[in-house]
XYZ file of C-alpha atoms in Angstrom:
412
model
C 106.186 78.972 130.634
C 106.255 82.731 129.531
C 107.926 82.950 125.886
C 111.008 85.478 125.338
C 110.034 88.933 124.714
C 112.039 90.062 121.419
C 115.055 92.040 122.424
C 115.775 90.119 125.811
C 119.592 89.090 126.099
C 120.205 85.159 125.809
C 122.747 83.094 126.807
C 125.536 84.178 124.352
C 124.372 87.789 124.771
C 122.574 88.118 121.480
C 118.826 89.348 121.823
C 115.933 87.795 120.526
C 115.729 90.294 117.383
C 119.080 88.866 116.430
C 117.964 84.870 117.055
C 114.519 84.582 115.840
C 114.855 87.395 113.278
C 112.813 90.191 114.349
C 114.838 92.828 113.409
C 113.449 95.762 112.113
C 114.905 95.136 108.370
C 113.254 91.608 108.905
C 109.992 92.519 110.649
C 106.879 90.770 109.534
C 103.513 92.632 109.173
C 100.334 92.295 106.722
C 100.061 88.631 104.988
C 103.475 87.439 106.081
C 102.656 88.162 109.481
C 99.418 86.293 109.594
C 100.843 83.371 107.600
C 103.227 83.410 110.449
C 100.298 83.197 113.185
C 98.279 80.871 111.585
C 101.653 78.563 111.397
C 102.188 78.903 114.578
C 98.640 77.920 116.021
C 98.887 74.785 113.776
C 102.600 73.965 115.234
C 101.177 74.708 118.779
C 98.002 72.156 117.832
C 100.511 69.481 117.023
C 102.544 69.615 120.062
C 101.943 66.608 122.505
C 104.511 66.957 124.835
C 106.709 69.936 126.308
C 110.073 70.289 124.105
C 113.251 71.467 124.759
C 113.047 74.532 123.995
C 109.424 74.808 124.737
C 108.170 76.293 121.520
C 109.581 75.679 118.178
C 111.187 78.473 116.475
C 108.126 79.213 114.134
C 106.139 79.434 117.560
C 108.954 81.664 119.525
C 108.980 83.685 116.073
C 105.416 84.238 115.651
C 104.979 85.374 118.693
C 108.197 87.746 118.656
C 106.913 89.494 115.674
C 103.090 89.791 117.153
C 104.757 91.620 120.225
C 107.382 94.170 117.708
C 103.614 94.592 115.490
C 101.758 95.761 118.603
C 104.550 97.979 120.119
C 104.935 99.911 117.119
C 101.084 100.468 117.185
C 101.011 101.133 120.357
C 98.930 98.422 121.587
C 99.582 95.773 124.706
C 101.273 92.865 122.873
C 99.937 89.664 124.544
C 102.379 88.431 127.559
C 103.342 84.983 126.349
C 102.495 82.381 123.699
C 99.609 80.957 125.668
C 97.893 84.273 125.819
C 98.561 84.771 122.162
C 97.041 81.573 121.830
C 94.123 83.161 123.932
C 93.919 86.026 121.466
C 93.488 83.277 118.319
C 90.390 82.144 119.889
C 88.632 85.357 121.486
C 89.684 88.064 118.599
C 88.554 87.870 115.319
C 90.944 87.912 112.852
C 89.407 91.502 111.788
C 90.378 92.963 115.314
C 94.336 92.029 114.719
C 95.107 94.989 112.540
C 97.165 92.955 110.306
C 96.929 95.469 107.692
C 95.533 92.993 104.795
C 94.251 94.639 101.681
C 90.303 94.420 101.291
C 90.468 91.888 98.930
C 92.147 89.443 101.533
C 89.812 90.501 104.460
C 88.814 87.188 106.156
C 84.974 87.267 106.600
C 83.787 88.840 109.933
C 83.986 86.822 112.790
C 86.584 84.762 111.910
C 88.903 83.324 114.251
C 92.457 81.477 113.834
C 91.465 78.880 116.729
C 87.938 77.181 117.855
C 87.578 78.692 121.376
C 84.731 75.804 122.007
C 87.306 73.111 120.839
C 90.689 74.445 121.092
C 91.954 73.503 117.557
C 92.453 75.483 114.389
C 89.975 76.506 112.314
C 89.716 75.870 108.563
C 90.626 79.377 108.020
C 93.877 79.078 110.005
C 94.763 75.985 108.300
C 94.376 77.346 104.933
C 96.615 80.389 105.577
C 98.899 77.900 107.220
C 99.087 75.908 103.848
C 99.727 78.894 102.282
C 102.741 79.802 104.042
C 106.232 78.239 102.959
C 106.743 74.643 104.146
C 104.213 74.230 107.148
C 103.365 71.205 108.690
C 99.866 70.915 107.638
C 101.361 71.125 103.904
C 104.449 68.800 104.355
C 101.781 66.205 106.271
C 99.022 66.265 103.574
C 101.492 66.518 100.432
C 103.825 63.853 101.564
C 101.577 61.157 102.161
C 99.100 61.875 99.392
C 102.071 61.800 96.939
C 103.331 58.908 98.196
C 99.922 57.124 97.347
C 99.961 58.439 94.134
C 103.561 57.256 93.843
C 102.866 53.525 94.919
C 99.489 53.407 92.927
C 101.992 54.701 89.646
C 104.472 52.336 90.089
C 102.111 49.079 90.315
C 100.087 51.000 87.455
C 97.022 50.611 90.098
C 94.412 53.856 89.429
C 92.073 51.716 91.418
C 94.259 51.661 94.594
C 94.373 54.996 94.513
C 90.638 55.757 93.947
C 89.610 53.195 96.708
C 92.814 55.468 99.032
C 90.852 58.453 98.311
C 87.232 57.209 98.905
C 88.843 55.891 102.317
C 89.658 58.983 103.632
C 86.226 60.498 102.401
C 83.709 57.817 103.556
C 85.493 56.153 107.043
C 87.598 59.073 109.087
C 87.181 56.878 111.790
C 88.559 53.506 112.120
C 89.314 50.702 114.978
C 92.585 48.961 114.680
C 90.724 45.794 113.644
C 89.345 47.350 111.005
C 92.313 48.754 109.841
C 94.797 45.593 110.408
C 92.031 43.729 107.772
C 92.567 46.443 104.944
C 96.019 44.839 104.493
C 93.929 41.979 102.978
C 91.661 44.569 100.855
C 92.448 43.671 96.882
C 92.671 47.666 96.138
C 94.216 49.132 99.248
C 96.324 46.482 99.947
C 99.212 47.995 98.026
C 98.788 51.018 100.107
C 98.214 49.497 103.840
C 101.385 51.590 105.193
C 100.679 54.887 103.632
C 97.001 53.920 105.083
C 98.375 53.540 108.538
C 100.186 56.773 108.718
C 97.108 58.546 107.698
C 94.840 57.805 110.760
C 96.111 58.221 114.260
C 95.096 57.478 117.801
C 91.889 59.013 118.740
C 92.806 61.631 121.568
C 91.496 61.498 124.622
C 90.021 65.601 124.427
C 87.316 63.286 122.137
C 85.973 61.360 125.081
C 82.571 62.159 126.717
C 81.338 59.919 129.708
C 84.140 57.247 128.324
C 82.710 57.018 124.499
C 83.918 58.693 121.536
C 80.946 59.806 118.982
C 81.001 60.115 115.339
C 79.279 62.645 113.458
C 76.317 61.770 111.987
C 76.578 64.213 108.373
C 81.138 63.761 108.048
C 81.934 60.621 109.964
C 84.693 62.095 111.861
C 84.790 62.506 115.677
C 82.684 65.299 117.288
C 84.929 66.995 120.013
C 82.824 67.808 123.419
C 82.310 71.285 124.280
C 81.825 72.964 127.759
C 78.294 72.834 129.175
C 77.347 69.863 127.795
C 76.977 69.450 123.747
C 79.531 68.893 121.123
C 80.896 70.156 117.880
C 82.395 69.258 114.333
C 85.837 70.338 113.065
C 84.519 70.576 109.750
C 83.220 73.789 108.348
C 80.851 72.165 106.253
C 78.539 70.395 109.234
C 79.009 73.809 111.317
C 75.831 74.904 109.084
C 73.384 72.697 110.988
C 72.772 71.594 114.159
C 75.136 68.697 115.708
C 73.851 65.253 114.566
C 75.720 62.485 116.456
C 76.230 59.366 114.753
C 77.972 55.919 115.740
C 79.905 56.170 119.126
C 82.623 53.709 120.835
C 84.384 52.684 123.721
C 87.968 53.049 124.162
C 88.671 49.677 123.834
C 85.964 48.668 120.906
C 88.171 47.179 118.085
C 91.254 46.762 119.696
C 90.805 50.977 120.047
C 90.235 53.801 117.817
C 91.887 55.377 114.954
C 91.140 59.143 113.536
C 92.486 60.711 109.926
C 94.629 63.377 111.209
C 93.749 66.671 110.685
C 95.313 68.228 107.611
C 93.731 64.925 105.934
C 90.280 65.862 107.448
C 90.370 69.350 106.707
C 91.229 69.325 102.573
C 90.607 65.710 101.541
C 87.707 64.399 103.610
C 85.722 68.093 103.390
C 85.637 68.657 99.989
C 85.799 65.033 99.027
C 82.398 64.837 100.450
C 81.016 67.710 97.819
C 83.267 65.659 95.090
C 81.013 62.281 96.100
C 77.978 64.050 96.812
C 78.228 65.692 92.983
C 78.850 61.760 91.608
C 75.716 60.590 93.179
C 73.645 63.937 92.037
C 74.857 63.395 88.646
C 74.046 59.406 88.364
C 70.817 60.581 89.416
C 70.799 62.542 86.458
C 72.059 59.158 84.349
C 75.472 60.516 84.216
C 78.425 58.217 85.336
C 81.440 60.241 87.018
C 84.931 59.117 86.335
C 86.694 59.734 90.175
C 90.106 60.956 90.414
C 91.089 60.090 86.664
C 94.659 59.016 85.308
C 95.482 59.017 89.213
C 93.616 62.444 90.199
C 94.294 64.800 87.440
C 91.209 66.570 88.513
C 87.991 65.266 90.695
C 85.488 64.079 88.391
C 85.332 63.696 84.578
C 81.953 63.360 83.035
C 80.926 62.231 79.225
C 77.583 63.638 78.366
C 75.942 61.596 75.436
C 77.145 63.752 72.828
C 80.636 62.675 73.741
C 81.119 66.635 75.322
C 83.462 66.118 78.525
C 83.827 68.357 81.357
C 86.264 67.912 83.477
C 85.696 68.977 87.327
C 88.103 70.187 90.401
C 85.881 70.309 93.735
C 87.734 72.750 96.519
C 85.830 73.733 99.520
C 87.907 76.634 101.032
C 86.862 79.400 102.981
C 88.994 81.954 101.741
C 88.464 82.965 98.066
C 91.703 85.080 97.723
C 93.804 82.062 98.879
C 91.948 79.444 96.342
C 92.145 82.119 93.439
C 96.206 81.818 94.108
C 96.107 77.926 94.134
C 93.956 77.744 90.727
C 95.772 76.358 87.942
C 94.616 75.060 84.437
C 93.507 71.845 84.605
C 95.851 69.400 82.345
C 94.525 67.750 78.984
C 95.493 64.483 80.337
C 92.551 62.568 80.124
C 91.225 65.420 77.422
C 87.929 67.485 77.969
C 86.475 70.111 76.399
C 85.169 72.308 79.459
C 87.456 72.625 82.502
C 85.454 73.484 85.986
C 86.237 74.600 89.546
C 83.138 73.622 91.974
C 83.082 75.074 95.512
C 80.294 74.623 97.603
C 77.021 76.333 97.856
C 77.198 77.657 100.879
C 80.666 79.432 100.629
C 78.922 81.629 98.262
C 76.174 81.899 100.395
C 78.413 83.007 103.588
C 81.135 84.989 101.533
C 79.649 88.352 99.822
C 81.717 88.497 97.196
C 83.400 85.314 96.602
C 83.507 84.806 92.922
C 84.746 88.609 92.525
C 87.381 87.886 94.560
C 88.890 84.956 93.140
C 88.721 86.202 90.343
C 90.939 89.243 90.862
C 93.703 87.116 92.416
C 93.480 83.901 89.696
C 96.525 83.568 87.824
C 96.114 85.013 84.143
C 96.998 81.582 82.556
C 94.008 80.151 84.771
C 91.729 83.040 84.058
C 89.912 81.820 80.890
C 90.707 78.224 81.140
C 88.672 77.098 83.926
C 85.443 78.346 85.368
C 84.398 78.580 89.091
C 81.006 77.620 89.695
C 79.065 76.654 92.332
C 77.716 73.021 93.223
C 73.991 73.949 92.967
C 75.076 75.990 89.383
C 77.059 72.764 88.178
C 73.926 70.405 88.715
C 71.611 73.247 87.513
C 73.650 73.666 83.829
C 73.878 69.789 83.455
C 70.333 69.637 83.840
C 69.859 72.521 81.201
C 72.549 70.243 78.939
C 70.682 66.894 79.106
C 67.462 68.827 78.176
C 68.506 69.491 75.206
C 68.399 73.637 75.796
C 70.961 75.673 73.404
C 73.056 77.912 75.689
C 75.028 80.953 74.575
C 78.322 80.091 74.100
C 81.716 82.411 75.483
C 85.109 81.728 73.777
C 88.074 80.295 75.896
C 91.427 79.111 75.508
C 92.378 75.221 74.857
C 94.912 74.559 77.830
C 97.211 72.728 76.113
C 97.018 74.234 72.339
C 96.372 77.667 73.659
C 93.705 77.656 70.557
C 90.591 79.100 71.074
C 87.604 77.147 71.862
C 83.952 77.404 72.911
C 82.439 76.234 76.149
C 78.708 76.618 78.173
C 78.015 79.828 79.227
C 79.522 80.853 82.877
C 77.962 80.264 86.218
C 77.127 83.521 86.720
C 74.545 83.990 83.466
C 72.796 80.495 84.752
């Protein structure tokens, strides 16, 4: 169904400019418009049935604003919400003329919707999460906070650690496996929350009557036209698809798939977190994972007693990552605070570090260092070999006094 164009009359005689807030004084442009459209694409992807009205207000509002945006520039607007969704799949963000500052401009070729799978890209989800109260942020934060609250109330940090590992290592479960978790010593406490994290596997992931997992991340692969599959996680798209285990829809009583926001913002960076954990173990160091109920991601103690606190993010847009960055809390305490991003993000986005630094809040700028995972491991090996490295001064994140830390990644 074609959405109402802005300015047309409604039953009560009011135009859509009044109904949807698209009057000239409320016109969205630039970054707010991009956030609005990204959130609309996420909402559309979550819509399973035809509603009444057909589209949520946020979707109709995004369409109205895009139409006005085009008309003000003398461009042909999309004729309907479905056409807007096609734009999101076919037009790279650079061609939308949002008028974004250069430092916020997305990587060339970035789309809001993956044309092959019809699902929002990670960039789309990041822009939506940066908007006020989007569905993806609501869902992810609600479940993670619920798991944290239940674990804290029971004084059971091991329950929360097991929960995080499950979401990272098992993004697909059969109904039988999901039910069996109720008897798990660590996960039984959070069983109801776990069940809400997993949705019924969608028919769109079926090919020839079977579901197939990605051999890297374990998420369900999405069949694409003309044969083949595609993984939705950015980290897996850099290499040829690797097929893993497969199931029929009836196996184990049916299949459950971790929800998309959790796959993107928990499973994706979680793979980098557990990979670092394994690499540190090979170097002879034991990392405490998600200490003190997820104050940060990894706590690494060196033989001389120095402690590094590490938070891992896998974000496509360094500007949005910078804006969201805050100093790591000193509970448990540490000597050096690090924000670690997979190397491929630096490789694929020129100036990733510089854009991040431009947008990181002042209170965090000298209290947390941005490194790639490769830079982190190189500095770990250097430290374990006992090499002396130049030290630079930084503020203690709790006292505000000056301390020292090893050289930054840019000098590694």
